[in-house]
PDB file of C-alpha atoms in Angstrom:
ATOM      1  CA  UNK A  74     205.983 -32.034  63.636  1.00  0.00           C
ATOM      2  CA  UNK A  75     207.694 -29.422  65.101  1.00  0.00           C
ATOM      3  CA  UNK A  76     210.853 -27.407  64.383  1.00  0.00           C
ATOM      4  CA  UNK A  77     213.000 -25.145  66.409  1.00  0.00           C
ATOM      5  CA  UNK A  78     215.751 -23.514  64.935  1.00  0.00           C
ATOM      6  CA  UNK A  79     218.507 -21.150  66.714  1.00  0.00           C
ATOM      7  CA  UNK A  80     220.596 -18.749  65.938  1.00  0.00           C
ATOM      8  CA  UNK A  81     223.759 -18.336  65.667  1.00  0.00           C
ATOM      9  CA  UNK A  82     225.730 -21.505  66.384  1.00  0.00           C
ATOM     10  CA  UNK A  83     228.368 -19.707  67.763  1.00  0.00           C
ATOM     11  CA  UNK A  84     228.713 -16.104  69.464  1.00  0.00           C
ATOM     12  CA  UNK A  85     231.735 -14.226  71.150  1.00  0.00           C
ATOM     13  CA  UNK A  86     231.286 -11.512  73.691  1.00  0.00           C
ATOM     14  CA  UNK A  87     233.548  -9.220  75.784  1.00  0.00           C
ATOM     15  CA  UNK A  88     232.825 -10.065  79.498  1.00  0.00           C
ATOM     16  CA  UNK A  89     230.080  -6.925  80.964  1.00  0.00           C
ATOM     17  CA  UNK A  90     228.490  -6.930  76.823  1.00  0.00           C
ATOM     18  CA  UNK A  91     225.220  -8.437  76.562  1.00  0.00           C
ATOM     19  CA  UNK A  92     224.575 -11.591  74.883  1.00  0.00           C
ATOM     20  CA  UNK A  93     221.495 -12.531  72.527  1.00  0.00           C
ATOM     21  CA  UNK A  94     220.196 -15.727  71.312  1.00  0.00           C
ATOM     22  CA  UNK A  95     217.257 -16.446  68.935  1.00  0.00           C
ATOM     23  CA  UNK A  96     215.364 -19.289  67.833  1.00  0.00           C
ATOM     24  CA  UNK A  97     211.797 -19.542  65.420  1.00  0.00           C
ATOM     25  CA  UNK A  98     209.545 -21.952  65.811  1.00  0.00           C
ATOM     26  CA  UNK A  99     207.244 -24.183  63.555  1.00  0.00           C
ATOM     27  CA  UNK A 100     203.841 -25.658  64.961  1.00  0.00           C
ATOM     28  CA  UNK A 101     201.766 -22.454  66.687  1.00  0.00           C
ATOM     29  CA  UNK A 102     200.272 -24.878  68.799  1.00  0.00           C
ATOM     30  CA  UNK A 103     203.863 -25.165  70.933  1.00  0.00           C
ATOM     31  CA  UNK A 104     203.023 -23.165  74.598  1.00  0.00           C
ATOM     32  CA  UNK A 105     205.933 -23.632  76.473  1.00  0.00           C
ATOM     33  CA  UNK A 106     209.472 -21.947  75.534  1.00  0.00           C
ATOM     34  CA  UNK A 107     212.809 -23.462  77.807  1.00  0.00           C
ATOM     35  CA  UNK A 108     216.280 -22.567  77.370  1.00  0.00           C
ATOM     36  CA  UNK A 109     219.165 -25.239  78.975  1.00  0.00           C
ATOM     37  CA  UNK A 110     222.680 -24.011  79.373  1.00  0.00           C
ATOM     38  CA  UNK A 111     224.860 -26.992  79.212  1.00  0.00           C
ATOM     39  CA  UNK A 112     228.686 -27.524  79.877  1.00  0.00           C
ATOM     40  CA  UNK A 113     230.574 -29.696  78.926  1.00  0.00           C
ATOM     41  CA  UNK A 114     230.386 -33.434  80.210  1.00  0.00           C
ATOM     42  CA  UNK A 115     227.322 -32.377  82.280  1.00  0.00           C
ATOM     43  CA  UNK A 116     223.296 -32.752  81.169  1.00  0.00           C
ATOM     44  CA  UNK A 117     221.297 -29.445  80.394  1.00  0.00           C
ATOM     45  CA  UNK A 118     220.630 -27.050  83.310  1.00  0.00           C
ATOM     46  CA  UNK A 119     217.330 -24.987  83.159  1.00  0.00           C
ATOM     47  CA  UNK A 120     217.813 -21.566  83.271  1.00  0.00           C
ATOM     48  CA  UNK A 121     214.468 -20.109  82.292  1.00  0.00           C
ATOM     49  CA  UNK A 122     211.214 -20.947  80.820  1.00  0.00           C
ATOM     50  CA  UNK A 123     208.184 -18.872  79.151  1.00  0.00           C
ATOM     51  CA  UNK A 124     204.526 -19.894  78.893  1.00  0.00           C
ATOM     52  CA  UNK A 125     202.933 -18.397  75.643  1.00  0.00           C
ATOM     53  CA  UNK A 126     200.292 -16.783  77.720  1.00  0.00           C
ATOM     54  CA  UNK A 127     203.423 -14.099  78.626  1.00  0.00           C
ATOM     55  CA  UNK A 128     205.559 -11.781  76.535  1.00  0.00           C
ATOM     56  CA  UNK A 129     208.978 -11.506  78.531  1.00  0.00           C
ATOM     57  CA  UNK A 130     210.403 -12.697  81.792  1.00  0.00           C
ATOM     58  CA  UNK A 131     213.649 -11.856  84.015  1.00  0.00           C
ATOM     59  CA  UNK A 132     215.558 -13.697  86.332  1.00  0.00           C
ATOM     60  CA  UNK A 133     218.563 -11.443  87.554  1.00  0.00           C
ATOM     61  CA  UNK A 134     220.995 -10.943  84.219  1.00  0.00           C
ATOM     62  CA  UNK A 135     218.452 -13.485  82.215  1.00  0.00           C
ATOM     63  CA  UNK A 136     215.631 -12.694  79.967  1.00  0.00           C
ATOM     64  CA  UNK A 137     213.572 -14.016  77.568  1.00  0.00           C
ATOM     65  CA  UNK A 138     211.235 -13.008  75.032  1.00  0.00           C
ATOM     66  CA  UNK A 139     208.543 -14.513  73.038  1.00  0.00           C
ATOM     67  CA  UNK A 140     206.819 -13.453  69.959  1.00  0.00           C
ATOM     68  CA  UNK A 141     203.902 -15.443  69.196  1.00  0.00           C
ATOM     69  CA  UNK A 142     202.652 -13.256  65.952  1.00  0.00           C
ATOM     70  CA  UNK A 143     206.024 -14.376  64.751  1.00  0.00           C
ATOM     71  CA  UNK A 144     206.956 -17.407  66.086  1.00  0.00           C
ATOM     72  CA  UNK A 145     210.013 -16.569  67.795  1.00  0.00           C
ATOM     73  CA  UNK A 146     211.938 -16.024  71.175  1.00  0.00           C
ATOM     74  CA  UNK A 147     215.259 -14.973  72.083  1.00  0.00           C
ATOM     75  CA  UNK A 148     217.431 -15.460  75.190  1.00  0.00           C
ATOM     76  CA  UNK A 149     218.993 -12.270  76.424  1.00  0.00           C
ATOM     77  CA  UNK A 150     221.993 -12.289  79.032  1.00  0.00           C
ATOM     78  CA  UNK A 151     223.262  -9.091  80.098  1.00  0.00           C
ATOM     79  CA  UNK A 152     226.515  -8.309  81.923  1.00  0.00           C
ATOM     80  CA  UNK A 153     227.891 -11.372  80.676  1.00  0.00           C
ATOM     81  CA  UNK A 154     230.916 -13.346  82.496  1.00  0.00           C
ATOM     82  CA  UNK A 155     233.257 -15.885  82.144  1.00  0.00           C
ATOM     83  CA  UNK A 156     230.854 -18.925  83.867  1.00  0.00           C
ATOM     84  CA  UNK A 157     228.234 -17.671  81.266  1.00  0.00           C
ATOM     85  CA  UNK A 158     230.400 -19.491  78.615  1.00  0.00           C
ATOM     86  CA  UNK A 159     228.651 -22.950  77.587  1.00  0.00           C
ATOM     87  CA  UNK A 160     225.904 -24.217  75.170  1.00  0.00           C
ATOM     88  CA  UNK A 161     222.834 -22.814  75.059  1.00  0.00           C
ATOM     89  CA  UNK A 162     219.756 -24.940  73.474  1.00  0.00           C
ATOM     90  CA  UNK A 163     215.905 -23.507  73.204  1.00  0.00           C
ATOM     91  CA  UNK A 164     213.238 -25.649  72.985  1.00  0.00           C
ATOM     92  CA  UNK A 165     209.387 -25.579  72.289  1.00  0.00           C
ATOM     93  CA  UNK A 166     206.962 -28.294  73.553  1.00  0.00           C
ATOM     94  CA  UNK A 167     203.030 -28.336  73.967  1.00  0.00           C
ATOM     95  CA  UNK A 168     200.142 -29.477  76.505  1.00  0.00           C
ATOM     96  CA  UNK A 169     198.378 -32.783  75.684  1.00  0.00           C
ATOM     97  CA  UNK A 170     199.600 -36.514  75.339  1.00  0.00           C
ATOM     98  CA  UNK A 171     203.397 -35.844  73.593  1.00  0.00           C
ATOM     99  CA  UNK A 172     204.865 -33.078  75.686  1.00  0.00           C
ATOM    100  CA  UNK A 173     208.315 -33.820  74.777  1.00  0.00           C
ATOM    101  CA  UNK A 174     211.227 -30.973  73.915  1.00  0.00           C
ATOM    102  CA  UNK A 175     212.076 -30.090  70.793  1.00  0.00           C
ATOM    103  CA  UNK A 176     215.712 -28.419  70.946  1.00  0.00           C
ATOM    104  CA  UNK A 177     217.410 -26.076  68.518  1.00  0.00           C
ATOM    105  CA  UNK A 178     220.330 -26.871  67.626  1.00  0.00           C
ATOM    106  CA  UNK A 179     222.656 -25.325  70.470  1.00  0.00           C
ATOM    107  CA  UNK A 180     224.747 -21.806  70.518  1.00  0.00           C
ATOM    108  CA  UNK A 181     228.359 -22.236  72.114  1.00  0.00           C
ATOM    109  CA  UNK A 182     228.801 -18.721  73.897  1.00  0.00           C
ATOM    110  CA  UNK A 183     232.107 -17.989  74.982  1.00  0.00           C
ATOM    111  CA  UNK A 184     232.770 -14.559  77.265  1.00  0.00           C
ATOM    112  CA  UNK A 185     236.300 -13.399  76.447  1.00  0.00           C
ATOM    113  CA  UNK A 186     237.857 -11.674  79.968  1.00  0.00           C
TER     114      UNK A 186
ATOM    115  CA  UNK B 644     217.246 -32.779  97.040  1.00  0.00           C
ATOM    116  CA  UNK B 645     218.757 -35.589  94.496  1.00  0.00           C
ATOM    117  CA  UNK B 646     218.236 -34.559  91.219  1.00  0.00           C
ATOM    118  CA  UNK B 647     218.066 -37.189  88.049  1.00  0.00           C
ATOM    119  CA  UNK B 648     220.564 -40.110  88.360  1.00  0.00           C
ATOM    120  CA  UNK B 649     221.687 -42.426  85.404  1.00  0.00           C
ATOM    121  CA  UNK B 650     224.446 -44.980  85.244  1.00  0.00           C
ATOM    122  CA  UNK B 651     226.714 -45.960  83.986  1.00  0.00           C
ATOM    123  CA  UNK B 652     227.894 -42.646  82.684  1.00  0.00           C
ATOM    124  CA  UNK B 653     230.257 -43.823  80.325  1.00  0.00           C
ATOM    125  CA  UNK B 654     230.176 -47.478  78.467  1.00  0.00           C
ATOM    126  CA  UNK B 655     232.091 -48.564  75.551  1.00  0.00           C
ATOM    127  CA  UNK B 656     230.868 -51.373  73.547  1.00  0.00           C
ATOM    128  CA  UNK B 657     231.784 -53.407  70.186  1.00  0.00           C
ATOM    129  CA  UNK B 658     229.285 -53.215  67.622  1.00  0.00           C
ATOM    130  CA  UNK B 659     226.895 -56.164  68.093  1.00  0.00           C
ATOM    131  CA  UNK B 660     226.299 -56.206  71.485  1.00  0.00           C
ATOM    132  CA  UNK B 661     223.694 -55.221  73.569  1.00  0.00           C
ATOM    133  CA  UNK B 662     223.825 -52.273  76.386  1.00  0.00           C
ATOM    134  CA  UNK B 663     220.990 -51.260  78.733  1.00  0.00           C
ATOM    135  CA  UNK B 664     221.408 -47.834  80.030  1.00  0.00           C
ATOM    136  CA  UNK B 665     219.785 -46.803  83.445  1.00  0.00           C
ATOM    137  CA  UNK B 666     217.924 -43.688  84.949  1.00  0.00           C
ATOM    138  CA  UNK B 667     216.516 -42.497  88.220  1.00  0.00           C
ATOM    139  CA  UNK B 668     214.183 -39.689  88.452  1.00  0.00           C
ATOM    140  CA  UNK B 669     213.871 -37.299  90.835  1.00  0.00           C
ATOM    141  CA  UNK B 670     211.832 -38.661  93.500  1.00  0.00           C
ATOM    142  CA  UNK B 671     207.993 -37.645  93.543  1.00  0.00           C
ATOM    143  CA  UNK B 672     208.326 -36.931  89.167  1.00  0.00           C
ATOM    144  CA  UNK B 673     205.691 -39.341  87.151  1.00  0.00           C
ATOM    145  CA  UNK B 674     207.458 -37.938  83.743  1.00  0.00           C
ATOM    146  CA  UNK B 675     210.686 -40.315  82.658  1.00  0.00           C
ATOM    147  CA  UNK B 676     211.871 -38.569  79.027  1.00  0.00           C
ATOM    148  CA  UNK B 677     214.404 -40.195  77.113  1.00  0.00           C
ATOM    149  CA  UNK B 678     216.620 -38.008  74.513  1.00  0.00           C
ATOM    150  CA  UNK B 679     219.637 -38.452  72.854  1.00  0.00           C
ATOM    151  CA  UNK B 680     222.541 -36.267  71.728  1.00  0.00           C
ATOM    152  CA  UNK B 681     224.809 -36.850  68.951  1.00  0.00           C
ATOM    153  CA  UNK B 682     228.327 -35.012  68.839  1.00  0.00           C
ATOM    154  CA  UNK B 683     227.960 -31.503  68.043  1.00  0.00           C
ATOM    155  CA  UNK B 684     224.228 -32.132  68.027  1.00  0.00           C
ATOM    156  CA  UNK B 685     220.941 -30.820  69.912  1.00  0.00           C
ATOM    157  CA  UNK B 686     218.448 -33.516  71.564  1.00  0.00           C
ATOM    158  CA  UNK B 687     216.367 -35.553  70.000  1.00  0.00           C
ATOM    159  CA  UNK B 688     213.456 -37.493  71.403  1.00  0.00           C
ATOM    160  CA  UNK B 689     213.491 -41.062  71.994  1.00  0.00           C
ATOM    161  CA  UNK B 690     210.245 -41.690  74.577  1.00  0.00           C
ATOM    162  CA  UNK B 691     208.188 -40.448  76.789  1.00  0.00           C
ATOM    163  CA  UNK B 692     206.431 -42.279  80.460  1.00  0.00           C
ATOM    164  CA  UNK B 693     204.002 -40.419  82.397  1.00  0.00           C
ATOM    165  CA  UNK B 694     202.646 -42.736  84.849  1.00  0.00           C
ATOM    166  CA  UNK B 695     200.763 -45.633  84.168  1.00  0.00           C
ATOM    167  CA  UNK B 696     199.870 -44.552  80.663  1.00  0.00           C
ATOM    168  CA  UNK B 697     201.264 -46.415  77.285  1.00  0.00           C
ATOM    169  CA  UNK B 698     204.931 -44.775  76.859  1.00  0.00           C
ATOM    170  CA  UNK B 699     204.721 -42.491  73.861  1.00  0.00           C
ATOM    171  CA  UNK B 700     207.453 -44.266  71.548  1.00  0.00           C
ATOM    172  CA  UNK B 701     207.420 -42.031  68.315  1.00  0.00           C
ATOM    173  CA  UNK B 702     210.985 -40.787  68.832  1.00  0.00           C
ATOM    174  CA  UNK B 703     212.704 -44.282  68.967  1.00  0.00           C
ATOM    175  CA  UNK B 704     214.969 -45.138  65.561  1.00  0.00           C
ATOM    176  CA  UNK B 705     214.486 -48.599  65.337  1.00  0.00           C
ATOM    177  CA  UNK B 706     212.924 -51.747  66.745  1.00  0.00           C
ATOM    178  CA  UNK B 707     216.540 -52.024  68.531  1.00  0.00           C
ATOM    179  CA  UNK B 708     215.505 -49.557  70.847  1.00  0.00           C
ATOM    180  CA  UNK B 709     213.355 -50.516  73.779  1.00  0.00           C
ATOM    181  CA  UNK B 710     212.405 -48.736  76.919  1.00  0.00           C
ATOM    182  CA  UNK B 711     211.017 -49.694  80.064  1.00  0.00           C
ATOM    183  CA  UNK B 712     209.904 -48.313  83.227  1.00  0.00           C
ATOM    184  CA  UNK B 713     209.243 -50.492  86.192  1.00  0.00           C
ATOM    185  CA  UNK B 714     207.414 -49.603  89.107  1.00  0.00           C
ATOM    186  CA  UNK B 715     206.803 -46.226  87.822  1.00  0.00           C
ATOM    187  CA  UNK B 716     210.021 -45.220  89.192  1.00  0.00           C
ATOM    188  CA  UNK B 717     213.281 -46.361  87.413  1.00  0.00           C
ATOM    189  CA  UNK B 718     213.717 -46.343  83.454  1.00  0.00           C
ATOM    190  CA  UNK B 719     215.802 -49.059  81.710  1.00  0.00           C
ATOM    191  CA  UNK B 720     216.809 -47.913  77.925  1.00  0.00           C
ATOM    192  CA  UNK B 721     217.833 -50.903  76.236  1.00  0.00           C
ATOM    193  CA  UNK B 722     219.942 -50.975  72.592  1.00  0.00           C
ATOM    194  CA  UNK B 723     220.520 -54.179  70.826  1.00  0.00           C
ATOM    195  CA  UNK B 724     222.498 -55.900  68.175  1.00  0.00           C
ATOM    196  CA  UNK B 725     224.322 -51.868  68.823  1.00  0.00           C
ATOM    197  CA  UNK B 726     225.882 -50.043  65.367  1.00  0.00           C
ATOM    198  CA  UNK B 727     228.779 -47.497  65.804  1.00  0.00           C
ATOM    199  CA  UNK B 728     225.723 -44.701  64.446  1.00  0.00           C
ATOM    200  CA  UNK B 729     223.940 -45.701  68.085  1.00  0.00           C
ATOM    201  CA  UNK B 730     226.908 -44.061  69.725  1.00  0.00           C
ATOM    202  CA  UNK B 731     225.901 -40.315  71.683  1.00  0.00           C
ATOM    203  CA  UNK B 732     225.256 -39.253  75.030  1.00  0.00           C
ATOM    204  CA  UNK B 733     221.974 -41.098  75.743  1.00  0.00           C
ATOM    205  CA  UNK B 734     219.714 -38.063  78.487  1.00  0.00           C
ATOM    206  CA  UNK B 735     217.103 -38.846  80.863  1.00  0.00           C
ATOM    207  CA  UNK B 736     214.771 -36.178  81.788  1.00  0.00           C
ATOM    208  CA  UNK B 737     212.331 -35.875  84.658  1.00  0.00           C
ATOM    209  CA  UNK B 738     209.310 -33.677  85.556  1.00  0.00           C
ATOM    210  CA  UNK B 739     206.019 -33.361  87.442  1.00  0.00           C
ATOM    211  CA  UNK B 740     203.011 -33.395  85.936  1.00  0.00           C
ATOM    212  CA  UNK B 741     200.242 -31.438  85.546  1.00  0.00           C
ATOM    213  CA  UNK B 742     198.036 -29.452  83.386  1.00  0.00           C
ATOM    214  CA  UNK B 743     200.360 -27.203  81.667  1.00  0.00           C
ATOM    215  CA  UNK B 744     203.764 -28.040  80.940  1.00  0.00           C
ATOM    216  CA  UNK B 745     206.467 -28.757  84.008  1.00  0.00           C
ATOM    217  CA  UNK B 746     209.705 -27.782  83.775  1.00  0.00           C
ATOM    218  CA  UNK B 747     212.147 -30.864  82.469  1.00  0.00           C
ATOM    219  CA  UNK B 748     215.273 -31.914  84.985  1.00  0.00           C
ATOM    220  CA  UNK B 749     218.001 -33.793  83.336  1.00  0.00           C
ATOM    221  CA  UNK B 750     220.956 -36.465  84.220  1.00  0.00           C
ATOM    222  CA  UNK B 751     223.940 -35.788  83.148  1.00  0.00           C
ATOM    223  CA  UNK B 752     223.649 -38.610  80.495  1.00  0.00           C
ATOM    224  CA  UNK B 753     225.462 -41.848  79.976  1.00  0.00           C
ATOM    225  CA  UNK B 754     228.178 -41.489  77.007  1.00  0.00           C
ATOM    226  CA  UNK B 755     227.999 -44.532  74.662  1.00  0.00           C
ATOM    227  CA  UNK B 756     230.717 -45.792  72.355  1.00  0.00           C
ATOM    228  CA  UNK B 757     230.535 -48.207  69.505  1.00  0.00           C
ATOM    229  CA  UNK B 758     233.254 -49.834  68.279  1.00  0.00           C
TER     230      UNK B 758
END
């Protein structure tokens, strides 16, 4: 089956740096790339998804990226502030009959004011 | 609108018993996901509902675990005979459905304790 790992587990910024997340992927039939941002007592929030059919997308201070030579995406959040600070999880999923999520194992960001 | 609903969101149980855990999906969403999170952990799978098809139940742990969704609407995720290793934040996810892959909506979980 499928596996999705992430890197790192845990990552520090200044508030205004730029933040970057990374996970790799296993099965090269997986098409669809999420990220969740999740806080604490609450379910995960999408931010921003990728189809493999595309290389990058934006959404205001959000990007992502996706390598599918390699077999990885990253999660890139620019000017970075203190409400950016939560858990971040990627996940991978394909078309057909199981189109469940598999998740990485989570990044806590914090932004230090 | 009213996004994914699930109750209760916290239950604390001795080990033994049984606990069924509900969710609501957004209105309109034929996709009813069940995951579960472990402390510290990411998601993991439990099952999968898209409309009237079988539910695709190759995530669940053990024959404790059941899952049902009536009416194609609201999802009942039942535990029994419960061990203190059942206890995480039990997710329910929702989505449309079509050819491609549709973004997944999630509750914010019900937390389950084991004594």
């Amino acid at each position: 089956g499928e596996n999705v790992e992430q890197h790192p587990s845990t990552l520090s910024v200044q508030e205004g740096d730029s933040a970057v997340i990374k996970c790799t992927y296993s099965d090269s039939a997986s098409n669809y790339f999420p990220w969740y941002k999740q806080e604490l007592g609450k379910g995960p929030q999408l931010i921003i998804d990728i189809r493999s059919n595309v290389g990058e997308k934006k959404d205001q201070r959000i990007a992502v990226t996706l390598n599918k030579t390699a077999k990885h995406f990253s999660l890139h959040i620019t000017e970075t502030q203190p409400e950016d600070s939560a858990v971040y999880f990627c996940a991978a999923s394909k078309s057909g009959s199981a189109r469940q999520l598999t998740f990485g194992s989570g990044t806590q960001l914090t932004v230090l004011p | 609108g009213a996004g994914v609903s699930q109750s209760p969101s916290n239950k604390v149980t001795e080990k033994g018993k049984d606990v069924e855990l509900r969710c609501d999906p957004i209105s309109g969403h034929t996709a009813l996901y069940w995951y579960r999170q472990s402390l510290g952990q990411g998601l993991e799978f439990l099952i999968y509902f898209q409309g009237n098809s079988a539910p695709d139940k190759s995530g669940l742990p053990s024959d404790r675990f059941s899952a049902e969704r009536t009416g194609g609407s609201v999802s009942t995720l039942t535990i029994q005979r419960t061990q203190q290793e059942d206890s995480a934040v039990y997710l329910c996810a929702s989505s449309l459905v079509g050819f491609d892959n549709q973004p997944q909506h999630f509750g914010d979980g019900t937390r389950l304790s084991i004594l």
